[in-house]
C-alpha atoms as one frame of an Amber mdcrd trajectory, in Angstrom:
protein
  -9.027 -23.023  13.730 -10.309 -19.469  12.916  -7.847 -18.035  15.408  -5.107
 -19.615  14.158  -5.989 -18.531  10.517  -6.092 -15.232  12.001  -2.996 -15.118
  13.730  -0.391 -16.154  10.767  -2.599 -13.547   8.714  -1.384 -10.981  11.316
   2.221 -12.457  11.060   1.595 -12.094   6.982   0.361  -8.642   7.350   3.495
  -7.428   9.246   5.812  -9.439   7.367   4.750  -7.345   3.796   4.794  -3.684
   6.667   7.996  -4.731   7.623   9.575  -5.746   3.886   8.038  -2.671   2.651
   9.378  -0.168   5.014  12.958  -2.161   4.575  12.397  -1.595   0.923  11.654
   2.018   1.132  14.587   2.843   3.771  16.913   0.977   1.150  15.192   2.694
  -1.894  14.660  -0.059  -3.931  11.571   1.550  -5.380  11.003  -1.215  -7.950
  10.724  -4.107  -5.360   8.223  -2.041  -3.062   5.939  -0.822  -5.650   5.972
  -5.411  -6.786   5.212  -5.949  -3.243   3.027  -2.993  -2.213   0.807  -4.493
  -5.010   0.924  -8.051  -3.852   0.316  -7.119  -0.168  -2.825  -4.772  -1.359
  -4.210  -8.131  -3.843  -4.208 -10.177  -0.389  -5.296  -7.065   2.466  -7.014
  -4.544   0.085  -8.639  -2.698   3.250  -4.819  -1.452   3.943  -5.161   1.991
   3.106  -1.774   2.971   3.830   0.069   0.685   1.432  -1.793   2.739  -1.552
   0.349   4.901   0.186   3.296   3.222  -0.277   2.970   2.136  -3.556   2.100
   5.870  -4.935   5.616   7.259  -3.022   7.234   3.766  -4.773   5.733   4.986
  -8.389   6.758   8.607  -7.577  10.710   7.744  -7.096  10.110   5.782  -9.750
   9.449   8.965 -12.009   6.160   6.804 -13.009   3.808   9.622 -12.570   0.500
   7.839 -14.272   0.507   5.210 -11.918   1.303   6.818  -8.859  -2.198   8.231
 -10.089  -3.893   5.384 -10.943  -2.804   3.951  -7.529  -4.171   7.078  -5.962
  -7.354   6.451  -7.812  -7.504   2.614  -6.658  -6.760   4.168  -2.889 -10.039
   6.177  -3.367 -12.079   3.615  -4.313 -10.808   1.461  -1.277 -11.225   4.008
   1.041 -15.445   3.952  -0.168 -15.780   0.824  -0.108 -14.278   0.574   3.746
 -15.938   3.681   5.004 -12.706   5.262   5.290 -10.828   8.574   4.117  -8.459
   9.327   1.976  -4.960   9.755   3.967  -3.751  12.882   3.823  -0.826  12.148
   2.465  -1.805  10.380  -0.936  -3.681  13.443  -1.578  -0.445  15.586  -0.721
   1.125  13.800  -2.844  -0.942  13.289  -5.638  -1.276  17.346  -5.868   2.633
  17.129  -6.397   2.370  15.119  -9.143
């Protein structure tokens, strides 16, 4: 039973990767930065879509939460032992 639960939350996972990058090659800003949020509620330990939703905040011209995104990314990335990509921080120096 555990591997199935773990299988459709694979299929999940690359359903919102796949939407997002759809949503980000078709610029609809608005809908990625809705679903970079929901995808990060249900798999906070992806990094990357912190990622995503500071670039969707960005295009957006929404400056203050492309930061406060950043800032959520940071705390993510401590509490998973991880780093900081080097792109949010690129990108939050632009801002």
């Amino acid at each position: 039973l555990l591997e199935f639960a773990r299988e459709y939350e694979e299929k999940a996972r690359l359903a919102f990767e796949n939407a997002l990058q759809l949503g980000e090659a078709q610029g609809r800003y608005a809908d990625v930065a809705v679903l970079a949020r929901r995808g990060i509620s249900l798999f906070p330990a992806a990094l990357g879509w912190y990622v995503v939703l500071m670039r969707a905040h960005h295009a957006l011209r929404q400056f203050d939460a492309a930061l406060e995104a950043f800032k959520q990314l940071g705390n993510a990335a401590q509490k998973e032992n991880e780093l900081v990509p080097d792109a949010a921080r690129h990108l939050a120096r632009q801002i």
